[in-house]
Amino acid sequence: MRQLLVINPNMSAHVSALLQRHVQGAAGSHVAVRTATARFGAPYIACEASYAVAAHAALDVWAHEIAQPQTPPDAVLIGCFGDPGLMALRESSPVPVTGLAEASFIEAARHGRFAIVTGGERWGPMLQRLAQALGHAHALAGIHTVAPTGAQLAADPEAARALLAQACRDVVRQMGVQAVILGGAGLAGMAAAVQPQVSVPVIDSVVAGATWALRAHPVPPERKVAGFDVAWVGVSQEMAALGTRCVV
């Protein structure tokens, strides 16, 4: 059975439960999904500072999980629409790694130019930067952030669905896109509710992440075993154990 490790880089147990339920549901019974929650950081990632700490938290929880006496993962999914720590974790992992945003970009780009609808105004420039770094800026027509954060949207699903449906319709009309990404772990499952009210495909970032995990990965990671190319000081025991043994 294929093993998928999902990392929630914030400390919200509610978000972890959403990720577990929706990723497992999308992946099906032939994939064993295990969701792990950050051991430190913010309850929700909504600014540059919390994003930076979340990258460390993602690496830490990954090191902790692979140190446990359990079947190692065949792939890793960062369960945050913003993918904190993606490049560092990909560099350190012997198995494929992606995040909700990258998986969504890939899925949405199959339809043509796309827009992003998500919660929290500070995410706009952060996601634009990520799209540029991942090579998807040419296909991204724009980013629409609604005022509530993803956590606030998840806390009131009924109001969130109405707000997000209108935002999706607005970006289709204003930007002429062929797809819309509804981004955010806390918004898992809302795309299906919004879709009947929107004329183009609405991509659920969590489902896109699960779909990515089910696909073959033609380019294997360069690293054969998990590890960091640095001698750590002051990090968790599990991270230190994966670090370079000699101090440069």
PDB file of C-alpha atoms in Angstrom:
ATOM      1  CA  MET A   1       0.000   0.000   0.000  1.00  0.00           C
ATOM      2  CA  ARG A   2       1.329   3.435  -0.943  1.00  0.00           C
ATOM      3  CA  GLN A   3       2.181   5.599   2.074  1.00  0.00           C
ATOM      4  CA  LEU A   4       1.590   9.356   1.955  1.00  0.00           C
ATOM      5  CA  LEU A   5       2.825  11.659   4.707  1.00  0.00           C
ATOM      6  CA  VAL A   6       0.882  14.929   4.933  1.00  0.00           C
ATOM      7  CA  ILE A   7       2.551  17.647   6.997  1.00  0.00           C
ATOM      8  CA  ASN A   8       0.441  20.394   8.532  1.00  0.00           C
ATOM      9  CA  PRO A   9       3.019  23.137   9.241  1.00  0.00           C
ATOM     10  CA  ASN A  10       0.698  25.004  11.585  1.00  0.00           C
ATOM     11  CA  MET A  11      -0.459  23.864  15.022  1.00  0.00           C
ATOM     12  CA  SER A  12      -4.191  23.612  14.322  1.00  0.00           C
ATOM     13  CA  ALA A  13      -5.571  20.161  15.137  1.00  0.00           C
ATOM     14  CA  HIS A  14      -8.740  21.134  13.250  1.00  0.00           C
ATOM     15  CA  VAL A  15      -6.771  21.773  10.048  1.00  0.00           C
ATOM     16  CA  SER A  16      -4.920  18.478  10.480  1.00  0.00           C
ATOM     17  CA  ALA A  17      -8.234  16.640  10.818  1.00  0.00           C
ATOM     18  CA  LEU A  18      -9.546  18.349   7.659  1.00  0.00           C
ATOM     19  CA  LEU A  19      -6.406  17.382   5.764  1.00  0.00           C
ATOM     20  CA  GLN A  20      -6.560  13.779   6.927  1.00  0.00           C
ATOM     21  CA  ARG A  21     -10.218  13.382   6.007  1.00  0.00           C
ATOM     22  CA  HIS A  22     -10.100  15.068   2.617  1.00  0.00           C
ATOM     23  CA  VAL A  23      -6.725  13.747   1.429  1.00  0.00           C
ATOM     24  CA  GLN A  24      -7.655  10.201   2.436  1.00  0.00           C
ATOM     25  CA  GLY A  25     -11.048  10.561   0.774  1.00  0.00           C
ATOM     26  CA  ALA A  26      -9.489  11.765  -2.469  1.00  0.00           C
ATOM     27  CA  ALA A  27      -6.652   9.230  -2.389  1.00  0.00           C
ATOM     28  CA  GLY A  28      -8.853   6.208  -1.800  1.00  0.00           C
ATOM     29  CA  SER A  29      -8.439   3.053   0.228  1.00  0.00           C
ATOM     30  CA  HIS A  30      -5.283   1.895  -1.582  1.00  0.00           C
ATOM     31  CA  VAL A  31      -3.256   4.781  -0.110  1.00  0.00           C
ATOM     32  CA  ALA A  32      -2.458   5.060   3.598  1.00  0.00           C
ATOM     33  CA  VAL A  33      -2.521   8.746   4.516  1.00  0.00           C
ATOM     34  CA  ARG A  34      -0.836   9.910   7.721  1.00  0.00           C
ATOM     35  CA  THR A  35      -1.162  13.573   8.738  1.00  0.00           C
ATOM     36  CA  ALA A  36       1.377  15.031  11.162  1.00  0.00           C
ATOM     37  CA  THR A  37       1.012  18.397  12.886  1.00  0.00           C
ATOM     38  CA  ALA A  38       3.752  20.947  13.551  1.00  0.00           C
ATOM     39  CA  ARG A  39       5.266  20.755  17.019  1.00  0.00           C
ATOM     40  CA  PHE A  40       5.771  24.523  17.271  1.00  0.00           C
ATOM     41  CA  GLY A  41       4.810  27.711  15.443  1.00  0.00           C
ATOM     42  CA  ALA A  42       1.544  29.502  14.748  1.00  0.00           C
ATOM     43  CA  PRO A  43      -2.029  28.194  14.940  1.00  0.00           C
ATOM     44  CA  TYR A  44      -2.512  29.551  11.424  1.00  0.00           C
ATOM     45  CA  ILE A  45      -0.038  30.833   8.827  1.00  0.00           C
ATOM     46  CA  ALA A  46      -1.051  34.286   7.678  1.00  0.00           C
ATOM     47  CA  CYS A  47       2.073  36.450   7.402  1.00  0.00           C
ATOM     48  CA  GLU A  48       5.743  36.343   6.418  1.00  0.00           C
ATOM     49  CA  ALA A  49       6.945  35.645   9.968  1.00  0.00           C
ATOM     50  CA  SER A  50       4.587  32.722  10.556  1.00  0.00           C
ATOM     51  CA  TYR A  51       5.452  31.417   7.080  1.00  0.00           C
ATOM     52  CA  ALA A  52       9.181  31.461   7.880  1.00  0.00           C
ATOM     53  CA  VAL A  53       8.677  29.594  11.154  1.00  0.00           C
ATOM     54  CA  ALA A  54       6.354  27.123   9.415  1.00  0.00           C
ATOM     55  CA  ALA A  55       9.168  26.137   7.043  1.00  0.00           C
ATOM     56  CA  HIS A  56      11.295  25.116  10.043  1.00  0.00           C
ATOM     57  CA  ALA A  57       8.292  23.384  11.615  1.00  0.00           C
ATOM     58  CA  ALA A  58       7.710  21.369   8.425  1.00  0.00           C
ATOM     59  CA  LEU A  59      11.303  20.143   8.400  1.00  0.00           C
ATOM     60  CA  ASP A  60      11.106  19.330  12.098  1.00  0.00           C
ATOM     61  CA  VAL A  61       7.910  17.291  11.916  1.00  0.00           C
ATOM     62  CA  TRP A  62       9.199  15.454   8.833  1.00  0.00           C
ATOM     63  CA  ALA A  63      12.407  14.495  10.669  1.00  0.00           C
ATOM     64  CA  HIS A  64      10.333  13.392  13.663  1.00  0.00           C
ATOM     65  CA  GLU A  65       7.983  11.268  11.550  1.00  0.00           C
ATOM     66  CA  ILE A  66      10.655   9.408   9.603  1.00  0.00           C
ATOM     67  CA  ALA A  67      12.478   8.653  12.874  1.00  0.00           C
ATOM     68  CA  GLN A  68       9.492   6.673  14.147  1.00  0.00           C
ATOM     69  CA  PRO A  69       9.322   2.843  13.838  1.00  0.00           C
ATOM     70  CA  GLN A  70       6.717   2.850  11.069  1.00  0.00           C
ATOM     71  CA  THR A  71       6.556   2.342   7.322  1.00  0.00           C
ATOM     72  CA  PRO A  72       8.366   5.251   5.646  1.00  0.00           C
ATOM     73  CA  PRO A  73       6.366   7.436   3.247  1.00  0.00           C
ATOM     74  CA  ASP A  74       6.462   7.042  -0.526  1.00  0.00           C
ATOM     75  CA  ALA A  75       5.685  10.747  -0.957  1.00  0.00           C
ATOM     76  CA  VAL A  76       5.297  13.859   1.187  1.00  0.00           C
ATOM     77  CA  LEU A  77       2.645  16.572   0.859  1.00  0.00           C
ATOM     78  CA  ILE A  78       3.003  19.900   2.679  1.00  0.00           C
ATOM     79  CA  GLY A  79      -0.548  20.643   3.772  1.00  0.00           C
ATOM     80  CA  CYS A  80      -0.448  24.427   3.492  1.00  0.00           C
ATOM     81  CA  PHE A  81      -1.415  26.553   0.513  1.00  0.00           C
ATOM     82  CA  GLY A  82       1.905  28.325   0.327  1.00  0.00           C
ATOM     83  CA  ASP A  83       4.186  25.294   0.687  1.00  0.00           C
ATOM     84  CA  PRO A  84       6.516  26.523   3.462  1.00  0.00           C
ATOM     85  CA  GLY A  85       9.796  24.619   3.427  1.00  0.00           C
ATOM     86  CA  LEU A  86       9.093  23.022   0.043  1.00  0.00           C
ATOM     87  CA  MET A  87      12.520  23.477  -1.534  1.00  0.00           C
ATOM     88  CA  ALA A  88      14.401  22.574   1.653  1.00  0.00           C
ATOM     89  CA  LEU A  89      12.330  19.458   2.246  1.00  0.00           C
ATOM     90  CA  ARG A  90      12.609  18.416  -1.381  1.00  0.00           C
ATOM     91  CA  GLU A  91      16.394  18.777  -1.135  1.00  0.00           C
ATOM     92  CA  SER A  92      16.469  16.642   2.011  1.00  0.00           C
ATOM     93  CA  SER A  93      14.018  13.889   1.109  1.00  0.00           C
ATOM     94  CA  PRO A  94      14.640  10.628  -0.767  1.00  0.00           C
ATOM     95  CA  VAL A  95      10.975  10.576  -1.884  1.00  0.00           C
ATOM     96  CA  PRO A  96       8.938  13.100  -3.929  1.00  0.00           C
ATOM     97  CA  VAL A  97       7.675  16.203  -2.109  1.00  0.00           C
ATOM     98  CA  THR A  98       5.139  18.853  -3.086  1.00  0.00           C
ATOM     99  CA  GLY A  99       2.743  21.244  -1.390  1.00  0.00           C
ATOM    100  CA  LEU A 100      -0.865  22.251  -1.849  1.00  0.00           C
ATOM    101  CA  ALA A 101       0.024  25.324  -3.901  1.00  0.00           C
ATOM    102  CA  GLU A 102       2.418  23.638  -6.316  1.00  0.00           C
ATOM    103  CA  ALA A 103       0.027  20.717  -6.843  1.00  0.00           C
ATOM    104  CA  SER A 104      -2.816  23.173  -7.481  1.00  0.00           C
ATOM    105  CA  PHE A 105      -0.756  25.220  -9.935  1.00  0.00           C
ATOM    106  CA  ILE A 106      -0.003  22.067 -11.920  1.00  0.00           C
ATOM    107  CA  GLU A 107      -3.647  20.987 -11.929  1.00  0.00           C
ATOM    108  CA  ALA A 108      -5.057  24.414 -12.795  1.00  0.00           C
ATOM    109  CA  ALA A 109      -2.539  25.032 -15.585  1.00  0.00           C
ATOM    110  CA  ARG A 110      -3.916  21.992 -17.423  1.00  0.00           C
ATOM    111  CA  HIS A 111      -7.011  24.102 -18.118  1.00  0.00           C
ATOM    112  CA  GLY A 112      -5.126  27.249 -19.208  1.00  0.00           C
ATOM    113  CA  ARG A 113      -4.661  30.528 -17.371  1.00  0.00           C
ATOM    114  CA  PHE A 114      -5.899  30.467 -13.801  1.00  0.00           C
ATOM    115  CA  ALA A 115      -6.594  32.683 -10.806  1.00  0.00           C
ATOM    116  CA  ILE A 116      -6.308  32.047  -7.085  1.00  0.00           C
ATOM    117  CA  VAL A 117      -8.973  32.792  -4.497  1.00  0.00           C
ATOM    118  CA  THR A 118      -7.865  32.460  -0.884  1.00  0.00           C
ATOM    119  CA  GLY A 119      -8.243  33.992   2.557  1.00  0.00           C
ATOM    120  CA  GLY A 120      -5.942  36.567   4.163  1.00  0.00           C
ATOM    121  CA  GLU A 121      -4.723  39.655   2.300  1.00  0.00           C
ATOM    122  CA  ARG A 122      -1.041  39.119   3.163  1.00  0.00           C
ATOM    123  CA  TRP A 123      -1.030  35.912   1.135  1.00  0.00           C
ATOM    124  CA  GLY A 124      -1.248  37.834  -2.169  1.00  0.00           C
ATOM    125  CA  PRO A 125       2.424  38.785  -2.625  1.00  0.00           C
ATOM    126  CA  MET A 126       3.583  35.591  -0.932  1.00  0.00           C
ATOM    127  CA  LEU A 127       1.722  33.413  -3.428  1.00  0.00           C
ATOM    128  CA  GLN A 128       2.820  35.571  -6.356  1.00  0.00           C
ATOM    129  CA  ARG A 129       6.427  35.042  -5.306  1.00  0.00           C
ATOM    130  CA  LEU A 130       5.893  31.297  -4.964  1.00  0.00           C
ATOM    131  CA  ALA A 131       4.293  31.035  -8.406  1.00  0.00           C
ATOM    132  CA  GLN A 132       7.287  32.867  -9.866  1.00  0.00           C
ATOM    133  CA  ALA A 133       9.746  30.565  -8.084  1.00  0.00           C
ATOM    134  CA  LEU A 134       7.917  27.444  -9.261  1.00  0.00           C
ATOM    135  CA  GLY A 135       7.676  28.593 -12.885  1.00  0.00           C
ATOM    136  CA  HIS A 136       3.904  29.163 -12.978  1.00  0.00           C
ATOM    137  CA  ALA A 137       3.794  32.964 -13.045  1.00  0.00           C
ATOM    138  CA  HIS A 138       2.996  32.994 -16.790  1.00  0.00           C
ATOM    139  CA  ALA A 139      -0.202  31.007 -16.230  1.00  0.00           C
ATOM    140  CA  LEU A 140      -1.313  32.887 -13.102  1.00  0.00           C
ATOM    141  CA  ALA A 141      -3.652  35.696 -14.130  1.00  0.00           C
ATOM    142  CA  GLY A 142      -4.157  37.073 -10.641  1.00  0.00           C
ATOM    143  CA  ILE A 143      -4.776  36.483  -6.957  1.00  0.00           C
ATOM    144  CA  HIS A 144      -7.939  37.514  -5.143  1.00  0.00           C
ATOM    145  CA  THR A 145      -7.704  37.473  -1.351  1.00  0.00           C
ATOM    146  CA  VAL A 146     -10.853  37.817   0.700  1.00  0.00           C
ATOM    147  CA  ALA A 147     -10.579  39.648   4.013  1.00  0.00           C
ATOM    148  CA  PRO A 148     -11.132  36.713   6.384  1.00  0.00           C
ATOM    149  CA  THR A 149      -8.207  34.357   6.913  1.00  0.00           C
ATOM    150  CA  GLY A 150      -8.529  30.710   6.030  1.00  0.00           C
ATOM    151  CA  ALA A 151      -9.059  29.912   9.710  1.00  0.00           C
ATOM    152  CA  GLN A 152     -11.929  32.414   9.937  1.00  0.00           C
ATOM    153  CA  LEU A 153     -13.498  31.050   6.755  1.00  0.00           C
ATOM    154  CA  ALA A 154     -13.295  27.485   8.051  1.00  0.00           C
ATOM    155  CA  ALA A 155     -14.993  28.571  11.290  1.00  0.00           C
ATOM    156  CA  ASP A 156     -18.140  29.705   9.403  1.00  0.00           C
ATOM    157  CA  PRO A 157     -18.514  27.411   6.355  1.00  0.00           C
ATOM    158  CA  GLU A 158     -21.929  28.669   5.259  1.00  0.00           C
ATOM    159  CA  ALA A 159     -20.855  32.308   5.095  1.00  0.00           C
ATOM    160  CA  ALA A 160     -17.544  31.256   3.575  1.00  0.00           C
ATOM    161  CA  ARG A 161     -19.191  29.400   0.699  1.00  0.00           C
ATOM    162  CA  ALA A 162     -21.224  32.465  -0.314  1.00  0.00           C
ATOM    163  CA  LEU A 163     -18.218  34.776  -0.067  1.00  0.00           C
ATOM    164  CA  LEU A 164     -15.911  32.424  -1.957  1.00  0.00           C
ATOM    165  CA  ALA A 165     -18.440  31.674  -4.695  1.00  0.00           C
ATOM    166  CA  GLN A 166     -18.805  35.393  -5.380  1.00  0.00           C
ATOM    167  CA  ALA A 167     -15.034  35.850  -5.392  1.00  0.00           C
ATOM    168  CA  CYS A 168     -14.640  32.996  -7.881  1.00  0.00           C
ATOM    169  CA  ARG A 169     -17.289  34.472 -10.178  1.00  0.00           C
ATOM    170  CA  ASP A 170     -15.609  37.868  -9.942  1.00  0.00           C
ATOM    171  CA  VAL A 171     -12.178  36.586 -11.032  1.00  0.00           C
ATOM    172  CA  VAL A 172     -13.685  34.628 -13.925  1.00  0.00           C
ATOM    173  CA  ARG A 173     -15.500  37.741 -15.163  1.00  0.00           C
ATOM    174  CA  GLN A 174     -12.653  40.178 -14.555  1.00  0.00           C
ATOM    175  CA  MET A 175      -9.670  38.043 -15.570  1.00  0.00           C
ATOM    176  CA  GLY A 176     -11.156  35.702 -18.152  1.00  0.00           C
ATOM    177  CA  VAL A 177      -9.462  32.644 -16.636  1.00  0.00           C
ATOM    178  CA  GLN A 178     -10.067  29.000 -17.510  1.00  0.00           C
ATOM    179  CA  ALA A 179      -9.790  27.750 -13.908  1.00  0.00           C
ATOM    180  CA  VAL A 180      -9.839  29.044 -10.345  1.00  0.00           C
ATOM    181  CA  ILE A 181      -7.879  27.604  -7.443  1.00  0.00           C
ATOM    182  CA  LEU A 182      -9.662  27.738  -4.102  1.00  0.00           C
ATOM    183  CA  GLY A 183      -6.560  27.688  -1.955  1.00  0.00           C
ATOM    184  CA  GLY A 184      -6.153  26.757   1.677  1.00  0.00           C
ATOM    185  CA  ALA A 185      -6.105  23.669   3.862  1.00  0.00           C
ATOM    186  CA  GLY A 186      -8.909  25.159   5.931  1.00  0.00           C
ATOM    187  CA  LEU A 187     -11.048  25.423   2.774  1.00  0.00           C
ATOM    188  CA  ALA A 188     -10.860  21.703   1.994  1.00  0.00           C
ATOM    189  CA  GLY A 189     -14.153  20.508   0.531  1.00  0.00           C
ATOM    190  CA  MET A 190     -15.528  23.965  -0.240  1.00  0.00           C
ATOM    191  CA  ALA A 191     -14.649  23.868  -3.942  1.00  0.00           C
ATOM    192  CA  ALA A 192     -17.250  21.163  -4.564  1.00  0.00           C
ATOM    193  CA  ALA A 193     -19.931  23.323  -2.917  1.00  0.00           C
ATOM    194  CA  VAL A 194     -18.895  26.410  -4.878  1.00  0.00           C
ATOM    195  CA  GLN A 195     -18.452  24.701  -8.271  1.00  0.00           C
ATOM    196  CA  PRO A 196     -22.158  24.738  -9.356  1.00  0.00           C
ATOM    197  CA  GLN A 197     -22.101  28.539  -9.104  1.00  0.00           C
ATOM    198  CA  VAL A 198     -18.919  29.033 -11.159  1.00  0.00           C
ATOM    199  CA  SER A 199     -18.602  28.567 -14.924  1.00  0.00           C
ATOM    200  CA  VAL A 200     -15.022  27.211 -14.969  1.00  0.00           C
ATOM    201  CA  PRO A 201     -13.349  24.402 -12.983  1.00  0.00           C
ATOM    202  CA  VAL A 202     -12.750  25.259  -9.323  1.00  0.00           C
ATOM    203  CA  ILE A 203      -9.665  23.462  -8.042  1.00  0.00           C
ATOM    204  CA  ASP A 204      -9.661  22.267  -4.419  1.00  0.00           C
ATOM    205  CA  SER A 205      -6.035  22.641  -3.299  1.00  0.00           C
ATOM    206  CA  VAL A 206      -6.266  19.666  -0.936  1.00  0.00           C
ATOM    207  CA  VAL A 207      -7.743  17.376  -3.593  1.00  0.00           C
ATOM    208  CA  ALA A 208      -5.069  18.574  -6.025  1.00  0.00           C
ATOM    209  CA  GLY A 209      -2.420  17.587  -3.481  1.00  0.00           C
ATOM    210  CA  ALA A 210      -3.915  14.131  -3.075  1.00  0.00           C
ATOM    211  CA  THR A 211      -4.183  13.722  -6.848  1.00  0.00           C
ATOM    212  CA  TRP A 212      -0.507  14.592  -7.235  1.00  0.00           C
ATOM    213  CA  ALA A 213       0.395  11.914  -4.682  1.00  0.00           C
ATOM    214  CA  LEU A 214      -1.390   9.262  -6.751  1.00  0.00           C
ATOM    215  CA  ARG A 215       0.450  10.078  -9.964  1.00  0.00           C
ATOM    216  CA  ALA A 216       3.729   8.561 -11.054  1.00  0.00           C
ATOM    217  CA  HIS A 217       6.749  10.774 -10.489  1.00  0.00           C
ATOM    218  CA  PRO A 218       9.053  10.432 -13.523  1.00  0.00           C
ATOM    219  CA  VAL A 219      11.931  12.424 -11.986  1.00  0.00           C
ATOM    220  CA  PRO A 220      13.189  10.649  -8.848  1.00  0.00           C
ATOM    221  CA  PRO A 221      14.779  12.679  -6.053  1.00  0.00           C
ATOM    222  CA  GLU A 222      18.548  12.976  -6.249  1.00  0.00           C
ATOM    223  CA  ARG A 223      19.041  12.005  -2.606  1.00  0.00           C
ATOM    224  CA  LYS A 224      19.032   8.287  -1.788  1.00  0.00           C
ATOM    225  CA  VAL A 225      18.572   8.643   1.980  1.00  0.00           C
ATOM    226  CA  ALA A 226      17.025  11.357   4.133  1.00  0.00           C
ATOM    227  CA  GLY A 227      19.422  13.960   5.442  1.00  0.00           C
ATOM    228  CA  PHE A 228      20.525  17.565   5.834  1.00  0.00           C
ATOM    229  CA  ASP A 229      23.861  18.860   4.558  1.00  0.00           C
ATOM    230  CA  VAL A 230      24.572  20.882   7.682  1.00  0.00           C
ATOM    231  CA  ALA A 231      25.666  20.221  11.271  1.00  0.00           C
ATOM    232  CA  TRP A 232      22.730  21.579  13.264  1.00  0.00           C
ATOM    233  CA  VAL A 233      22.980  23.399  16.586  1.00  0.00           C
ATOM    234  CA  GLY A 234      19.960  23.945  18.829  1.00  0.00           C
ATOM    235  CA  VAL A 235      17.380  22.119  16.696  1.00  0.00           C
ATOM    236  CA  SER A 236      15.312  19.072  17.642  1.00  0.00           C
ATOM    237  CA  GLN A 237      17.020  15.763  18.284  1.00  0.00           C
ATOM    238  CA  GLU A 238      15.469  14.272  15.154  1.00  0.00           C
ATOM    239  CA  MET A 239      16.712  17.083  12.920  1.00  0.00           C
ATOM    240  CA  ALA A 240      20.165  16.947  14.477  1.00  0.00           C
ATOM    241  CA  ALA A 241      20.342  13.196  13.856  1.00  0.00           C
ATOM    242  CA  LEU A 242      19.831  13.786  10.117  1.00  0.00           C
ATOM    243  CA  GLY A 243      22.465  16.515   9.939  1.00  0.00           C
ATOM    244  CA  THR A 244      26.034  16.285   8.715  1.00  0.00           C
ATOM    245  CA  ARG A 245      28.148  14.612  11.350  1.00  0.00           C
ATOM    246  CA  CYS A 246      31.215  16.814  10.949  1.00  0.00           C
ATOM    247  CA  VAL A 247      31.250  20.550  11.563  1.00  0.00           C
ATOM    248  CA  VAL A 248      32.513  22.482   8.548  1.00  0.00           C
TER     249      VAL A 248
END
